[in-house]
Amino acid sequence: MNQQIAQISLLVKDYDEAIEFYTQKLHFDLIEDIQLDENKRWVLIAPPGTSVCKLLLAKASNENQKSRVGNQTGGRVFLFLYTDDFERDYQNLIKKEVQIIGEPRNEKYGKVVVFTDLYGNLWDMIEPVSS
């Protein structure tokens, strides 16, 4: 059996502002942007070099979904972004004025810092320990 997670849905308030944040501030690639109907688009983004798991930007369409934008995990870190160069990407977060929560730290699994996306979802950026 061969399975993989292909996409993770990320609730957003607005497609275009989310695309701008992820492509301009985090340097993600816009993989697809297809209009499905008057209000719904199929928008896939991914960090550069990613070939497996992508983020599906899903515009919140009702009050229940809108209440979850920015807090899909009850205040826990939601997504984990691996990097091959922590210092480069950390400096980019600072330069692009992305909100950083706390100082970078070294953990057994690698160097990590927490940051938020434009809606407040928590992310860990990690440079894994070389094996």
GROMACS .gro file of C-alpha atoms in nm:
model
  131
    1MET     CA    1   0.000   0.000   0.000
    2ASN     CA    2   0.126   0.347  -0.087
    3GLN     CA    3  -0.062   0.647   0.053
    4GLN     CA    4   0.022   1.007   0.126
    5ILE     CA    5  -0.148   1.322   0.245
    6ALA     CA    6  -0.181   1.537  -0.066
    7GLN     CA    7  -0.342   1.853   0.072
    8ILE     CA    8  -0.432   2.010   0.403
    9SER     CA    9  -0.721   2.254   0.402
   10LEU     CA   10  -0.645   2.593   0.554
   11LEU     CA   11  -0.941   2.822   0.621
   12VAL     CA   12  -0.887   3.179   0.500
   13LYS     CA   13  -1.093   3.498   0.496
   14ASP     CA   14  -0.995   3.593   0.142
   15TYR     CA   15  -0.820   3.399  -0.132
   16ASP     CA   16  -0.616   3.688  -0.272
   17GLU     CA   17  -0.486   3.822   0.060
   18ALA     CA   18  -0.387   3.468   0.163
   19ILE     CA   19  -0.212   3.405  -0.170
   20GLU     CA   20  -0.025   3.734  -0.130
   21PHE     CA   21   0.089   3.651   0.224
   22TYR     CA   22   0.211   3.301   0.145
   23THR     CA   23   0.376   3.384  -0.188
   24GLN     CA   24   0.524   3.723  -0.097
   25LYS     CA   25   0.619   3.677   0.268
   26LEU     CA   26   0.692   3.303   0.291
   27HIS     CA   27   0.796   3.257  -0.075
   28PHE     CA   28   0.553   2.969  -0.130
   29ASP     CA   29   0.466   2.871  -0.486
   30LEU     CA   30   0.115   2.915  -0.620
   31ILE     CA   31   0.048   2.571  -0.770
   32GLU     CA   32  -0.314   2.612  -0.886
   33ASP     CA   33  -0.581   2.880  -0.879
   34ILE     CA   34  -0.898   2.759  -1.050
   35GLN     CA   35  -1.236   2.931  -1.029
   36LEU     CA   36  -1.495   2.664  -0.940
   37ASP     CA   37  -1.803   2.884  -0.914
   38GLU     CA   38  -1.892   3.243  -0.832
   39ASN     CA   39  -1.757   3.219  -0.474
   40LYS     CA   40  -1.529   2.916  -0.464
   41ARG     CA   41  -1.177   2.859  -0.596
   42TRP     CA   42  -0.937   2.565  -0.590
   43VAL     CA   43  -0.617   2.729  -0.463
   44LEU     CA   44  -0.310   2.517  -0.390
   45ILE     CA   45   0.013   2.659  -0.250
   46ALA     CA   46   0.333   2.492  -0.132
   47PRO     CA   47   0.677   2.581  -0.004
   48PRO     CA   48   0.945   2.582  -0.274
   49GLY     CA   49   1.080   2.234  -0.340
   50THR     CA   50   0.770   2.057  -0.208
   51SER     CA   51   0.634   1.778  -0.422
   52VAL     CA   52   0.403   1.595  -0.184
   53CYS     CA   53   0.182   1.784   0.065
   54LYS     CA   54   0.030   2.117  -0.033
   55LEU     CA   55  -0.203   2.365   0.136
   56LEU     CA   56  -0.552   2.407  -0.005
   57LEU     CA   57  -0.667   2.760   0.073
   58ALA     CA   58  -1.036   2.731   0.156
   59LYS     CA   59  -1.238   3.050   0.192
   60ALA     CA   60  -1.462   3.028   0.498
   61SER     CA   61  -1.817   3.026   0.368
   62ASN     CA   62  -2.037   3.022   0.679
   63GLU     CA   63  -2.029   3.154   1.035
   64ASN     CA   64  -1.898   2.829   1.181
   65GLN     CA   65  -1.604   2.823   0.939
   66LYS     CA   66  -1.539   3.196   0.979
   67SER     CA   67  -1.512   3.147   1.356
   68ARG     CA   68  -1.226   2.899   1.296
   69VAL     CA   69  -1.012   3.117   1.068
   70GLY     CA   70  -0.680   3.169   1.245
   71ASN     CA   71  -0.746   2.911   1.513
   72GLN     CA   72  -0.810   2.577   1.351
   73THR     CA   73  -0.633   2.386   1.629
   74GLY     CA   74  -0.751   2.554   1.945
   75GLY     CA   75  -0.435   2.759   1.993
   76ARG     CA   76  -0.180   2.484   1.928
   77VAL     CA   77   0.079   2.496   1.652
   78PHE     CA   78  -0.104   2.395   1.336
   79LEU     CA   79   0.160   2.352   1.068
   80PHE     CA   80   0.528   2.264   1.064
   81LEU     CA   81   0.753   2.417   0.800
   82TYR     CA   82   1.088   2.246   0.754
   83THR     CA   83   1.381   2.446   0.620
   84ASP     CA   84   1.730   2.360   0.505
   85ASP     CA   85   1.862   2.701   0.623
   86PHE     CA   86   1.709   2.827   0.946
   87GLU     CA   87   1.899   3.155   0.960
   88ARG     CA   88   1.807   3.251   0.601
   89ASP     CA   89   1.439   3.186   0.657
   90TYR     CA   90   1.432   3.336   1.006
   91GLN     CA   91   1.582   3.659   0.869
   92ASN     CA   92   1.320   3.655   0.594
   93LEU     CA   93   1.042   3.635   0.855
   94ILE     CA   94   1.191   3.939   1.029
   95LYS     CA   95   1.237   4.130   0.701
   96LYS     CA   96   0.881   4.056   0.587
   97GLU     CA   97   0.746   4.157   0.932
   98VAL     CA   98   0.588   3.819   1.001
   99GLN     CA   99   0.489   3.793   1.368
  100ILE     CA  100   0.736   3.575   1.556
  101ILE     CA  101   0.636   3.424   1.889
  102GLY     CA  102   0.935   3.390   2.122
  103GLU     CA  103   1.298   3.339   2.043
  104PRO     CA  104   1.449   3.064   1.827
  105ARG     CA  105   1.546   2.762   2.032
  106ASN     CA  106   1.734   2.438   1.993
  107GLU     CA  107   1.537   2.122   2.056
  108LYS     CA  108   1.641   1.758   2.024
  109TYR     CA  109   1.471   1.746   1.683
  110GLY     CA  110   1.623   2.071   1.550
  111LYS     CA  111   1.627   2.449   1.562
  112VAL     CA  112   1.276   2.592   1.587
  113VAL     CA  113   1.083   2.917   1.606
  114VAL     CA  114   0.709   2.979   1.622
  115PHE     CA  115   0.547   3.233   1.392
  116THR     CA  116   0.193   3.325   1.288
  117ASP     CA  117   0.037   3.352   0.948
  118LEU     CA  118  -0.177   3.650   0.850
  119TYR     CA  119  -0.477   3.514   1.042
  120GLY     CA  120  -0.295   3.405   1.358
  121ASN     CA  121  -0.248   3.032   1.294
  122LEU     CA  122   0.064   2.914   1.472
  123TRP     CA  123   0.345   2.757   1.270
  124ASP     CA  124   0.674   2.598   1.374
  125MET     CA  125   0.965   2.662   1.140
  126ILE     CA  126   1.218   2.386   1.195
  127GLU     CA  127   1.563   2.306   1.064
  128PRO     CA  128   1.577   1.938   1.154
  129VAL     CA  129   1.882   1.788   1.317
  130SER     CA  130   2.093   1.618   1.052
  131SER     CA  131   2.085   1.245   1.081
   0.00000   0.00000   0.00000
